[in-house]
Short mmCIF file of C-alpha atoms in Angstrom, two decimals:
data_model
loop_
_atom_site.label_atom_id
_atom_site.label_comp_id
_atom_site.label_asym_id
_atom_site.label_seq_id
_atom_site.Cartn_x
_atom_site.Cartn_y
_atom_site.Cartn_z
CA UNK A 1 0.07 0.05 0.04
CA UNK A 2 1.30 3.33 -1.05
CA UNK A 3 1.98 6.23 1.43
CA UNK A 4 -0.70 8.36 -0.16
CA UNK A 5 -3.24 5.50 0.42
CA UNK A 6 -2.13 5.18 4.06
CA UNK A 7 -2.37 8.95 4.51
CA UNK A 8 -5.81 8.95 3.02
CA UNK A 9 -6.96 6.19 5.26
CA UNK A 10 -5.32 7.86 8.35
CA UNK A 11 -7.25 11.02 7.48
CA UNK A 12 -10.59 9.11 6.83
CA UNK A 13 -10.19 7.25 10.22
CA UNK A 14 -9.53 10.68 11.93
CA UNK A 15 -12.63 12.09 10.33
CA UNK A 16 -14.74 9.19 11.32
CA UNK A 17 -13.58 9.43 15.07
CA UNK A 18 -14.23 13.06 14.99
CA UNK A 19 -17.74 12.62 13.45
CA UNK A 20 -18.51 9.95 16.13
CA UNK A 21 -17.33 12.12 18.77
CA UNK A 22 -19.27 15.13 17.82
CA UNK A 23 -22.48 13.07 17.36
CA UNK A 24 -22.17 11.52 20.93
CA UNK A 25 -21.57 15.17 22.34
CA UNK A 26 -24.77 16.30 20.71
CA UNK A 27 -26.73 13.23 21.96
CA UNK A 28 -25.36 13.89 25.53
CA UNK A 29 -26.33 17.59 25.42
CA UNK A 30 -29.67 16.89 24.06
CA UNK A 31 -30.28 14.19 26.91
CA UNK A 32 -29.13 16.93 29.36
CA UNK A 33 -31.99 19.16 28.15
CA UNK A 34 -34.34 16.48 28.77
CA UNK A 35 -33.00 16.03 32.30
CA UNK A 36 -33.20 19.70 32.87
CA UNK A 37 -36.85 19.74 31.86
CA UNK A 38 -37.44 16.87 34.10
CA UNK A 39 -36.41 18.95 37.05
CA UNK A 40 -38.49 21.80 36.13
CA UNK A 41 -41.35 19.54 35.25
CA UNK A 42 -41.47 18.32 39.07
CA UNK A 43 -41.73 21.94 40.11
CA UNK A 44 -44.46 22.85 37.53
CA UNK A 45 -46.52 19.82 38.49
CA UNK A 46 -46.37 20.92 42.11
CA UNK A 47 -47.55 24.49 41.13
CA UNK A 48 -50.22 23.01 38.88
CA UNK A 49 -51.46 20.93 41.85
CA UNK A 50 -51.38 23.78 44.27
CA UNK A 51 -53.56 26.22 42.08
CA UNK A 52 -56.85 24.42 42.23
CA UNK A 53 -56.50 24.06 46.03
CA UNK A 54 -55.95 27.79 46.16
CA UNK A 55 -58.90 28.66 43.80
CA UNK A 56 -61.05 26.41 45.81
CA UNK A 57 -60.23 27.85 49.05
CA UNK A 58 -60.66 31.40 47.62
CA UNK A 59 -64.04 30.62 46.23
CA UNK A 60 -66.05 31.28 49.49
CA UNK A 61 -64.64 34.79 49.59
CA UNK A 62 -64.80 35.49 45.87
CA UNK A 63 -68.35 34.36 44.99
CA UNK A 64 -68.81 37.45 42.77
CA UNK A 65 -65.58 36.85 40.88
CA UNK A 66 -66.32 33.65 39.19
CA UNK A 67 -64.86 34.68 35.98
CA UNK A 68 -61.32 35.33 37.57
CA UNK A 69 -61.38 32.01 39.27
CA UNK A 70 -62.42 30.16 36.08
CA UNK A 71 -59.66 31.99 34.15
CA UNK A 72 -56.94 30.81 36.59
CA UNK A 73 -58.11 27.28 36.26
CA UNK A 74 -58.34 27.54 32.50
CA UNK A 75 -54.89 28.97 32.32
CA UNK A 76 -53.70 26.35 34.74
CA UNK A 77 -55.12 23.44 32.46
CA UNK A 78 -53.66 25.13 29.32
CA UNK A 79 -50.04 25.38 30.99
CA UNK A 80 -50.33 21.76 32.26
CA UNK A 81 -51.20 20.50 28.84
CA UNK A 82 -48.38 22.50 27.30
CA UNK A 83 -46.04 21.05 30.00
CA UNK A 84 -47.14 17.57 29.03
CA UNK A 85 -46.44 18.25 25.44
CA UNK A 86 -42.84 19.35 26.27
CA UNK A 87 -42.30 16.38 28.53
CA UNK A 88 -43.21 14.06 25.60
CA UNK A 89 -40.89 15.99 23.20
CA UNK A 90 -38.21 17.55 25.31
CA UNK A 91 -35.98 20.11 23.45
CA UNK A 92 -38.48 20.86 20.76
CA UNK A 93 -38.62 24.33 20.12
CA UNK A 94 -42.28 24.74 19.15
CA UNK A 95 -43.39 22.97 22.26
CA UNK A 96 -41.14 24.95 24.61
CA UNK A 97 -42.27 28.25 23.08
CA UNK A 98 -46.06 27.09 23.61
CA UNK A 99 -45.22 26.26 27.05
CA UNK A 100 -43.61 29.66 27.71
CA UNK A 101 -46.72 31.35 26.37
CA UNK A 102 -49.04 29.09 28.60
CA UNK A 103 -46.99 29.93 31.54
CA UNK A 104 -47.21 33.62 30.79
CA UNK A 105 -51.02 33.43 30.71
CA UNK A 106 -50.98 31.52 33.90
CA UNK A 107 -48.75 34.13 35.58
CA UNK A 108 -51.08 36.81 34.44
CA UNK A 109 -54.19 35.12 35.65
CA UNK A 110 -52.70 34.42 39.02
CA UNK A 111 -51.47 38.10 39.23
CA UNK A 112 -55.08 39.28 38.68
CA UNK A 113 -56.33 36.92 41.35
CA UNK A 114 -53.82 38.16 43.93
CA UNK A 115 -54.56 41.78 42.97
CA UNK A 116 -58.30 40.99 43.53
CA UNK A 117 -57.63 39.42 46.81
CA UNK A 118 -56.33 42.77 48.15
CA UNK A 119 -59.82 43.87 48.08
CA UNK A 120 -60.97 41.10 50.45
CA UNK A 121 -59.29 41.29 53.96
CA UNK A 122 -61.05 38.13 55.12
CA UNK A 123 -59.51 36.25 52.09
CA UNK A 124 -56.07 37.62 53.03
CA UNK A 125 -56.54 36.39 56.75
CA UNK A 126 -57.49 32.92 55.73
CA UNK A 127 -55.01 30.37 57.24
CA UNK A 128 -55.46 27.86 54.36
CA UNK A 129 -55.11 30.56 51.81
CA UNK A 130 -51.98 31.95 53.56
CA UNK A 131 -50.47 28.62 53.67
CA UNK A 132 -51.14 27.72 49.99
CA UNK A 133 -49.70 31.32 49.08
CA UNK A 134 -46.61 30.46 50.77
CA UNK A 135 -46.31 27.06 49.30
CA UNK A 136 -46.92 28.67 45.83
CA UNK A 137 -44.26 31.23 46.44
CA UNK A 138 -41.67 28.57 47.37
CA UNK A 139 -42.63 26.81 44.38
CA UNK A 140 -42.34 29.79 42.10
CA UNK A 141 -38.77 30.24 43.34
CA UNK A 142 -37.98 26.65 42.58
CA UNK A 143 -39.35 26.84 39.26
CA UNK A 144 -37.24 29.99 38.53
CA UNK A 145 -33.95 27.99 39.52
CA UNK A 146 -35.09 24.97 37.43
CA UNK A 147 -35.82 27.29 34.47
CA UNK A 148 -32.28 28.75 34.58
CA UNK A 149 -30.70 25.16 34.71
CA UNK A 150 -32.90 24.34 31.68
CA UNK A 151 -31.98 27.33 29.74
CA UNK A 152 -28.12 26.71 30.61
CA UNK A 153 -28.60 23.29 29.07
CA UNK A 154 -30.26 24.70 26.01
CA UNK A 155 -27.50 27.22 25.63
CA UNK A 156 -24.88 24.47 25.78
CA UNK A 157 -26.71 22.34 23.13
CA UNK A 158 -27.47 25.24 20.84
CA UNK A 159 -23.68 26.36 20.96
CA UNK A 160 -22.64 22.88 20.31
CA UNK A 161 -24.87 22.17 17.39
CA UNK A 162 -24.45 25.71 15.87
CA UNK A 163 -20.70 25.84 15.97
CA UNK A 164 -18.39 24.85 12.93
CA UNK A 165 -17.47 22.01 12.23
CA UNK A 166 -19.89 20.32 14.68
CA UNK A 167 -22.81 21.85 12.77
CA UNK A 168 -22.03 19.72 9.68
CA UNK A 169 -22.72 16.40 11.97
CA UNK A 170 -25.77 18.40 13.46
CA UNK A 171 -27.23 18.97 9.98
CA UNK A 172 -26.58 15.53 8.67
CA UNK A 173 -28.26 13.87 11.57
CA UNK A 174 -31.13 16.34 12.06
CA UNK A 175 -30.03 18.03 15.44
CA UNK A 176 -32.13 21.26 15.43
CA UNK A 177 -31.76 24.14 17.74
CA UNK A 178 -33.98 24.15 20.97
CA UNK A 179 -35.78 27.02 22.52
CA UNK A 180 -35.08 28.50 25.88
CA UNK A 181 -37.96 28.63 28.42
CA UNK A 182 -38.37 32.30 28.88
CA UNK A 183 -41.37 33.63 30.68
CA UNK A 184 -41.95 36.61 28.35
CA UNK A 185 -40.14 39.14 26.09
CA UNK A 186 -41.96 42.06 27.96
CA UNK A 187 -40.05 43.71 30.69
CA UNK A 188 -43.27 44.51 32.54
CA UNK A 189 -44.42 40.93 32.40
CA UNK A 190 -40.91 39.57 33.26
CA UNK A 191 -41.58 40.79 36.89
CA UNK A 192 -42.41 37.75 39.06
CA UNK A 193 -45.89 37.12 40.34
CA UNK A 194 -46.18 38.80 43.68
CA UNK A 195 -47.85 36.68 46.08
CA UNK A 196 -48.86 38.46 49.42
CA UNK A 197 -51.76 37.41 51.45
#
């Protein structure tokens, strides 16, 4: 075998090893995104489970505000459905964007509920409401931390699959960019839901 043939085989072997390494790295980063969403999913489920209890406890004080209560439950159900979709397809940009929009709607609905509660001193003083509000606040904080970990995983993955020459492997094997889980683009809406009972 000639020297040029040996050099060609050596270069081809190096390219194959590099491509396998790049592919494995993309798979590992994509799995990291799924794991990060698993962490946020636990907190979102906790949040979704608390909201019906909060609405049920508030019903006796807010009998004339049924539309607000129903809007909170509808937004909660929409967000939960969007979360279920992301869980089944972690890292898919369209599903993550739909979840972010649903979470934004839920945050707005909760914000209206808590703003309304300010007008009902008996509601603010109710022990069950106060406990649920504290749990919801704690869960909101955990969602924020989990969201940050998820977004960090997405950033690592998007950087890896978008940089040359790894993007060649990403294109060949269909690794698409993933979307970050941002609450909203609006600076006003980016402020956290304030829960004060």
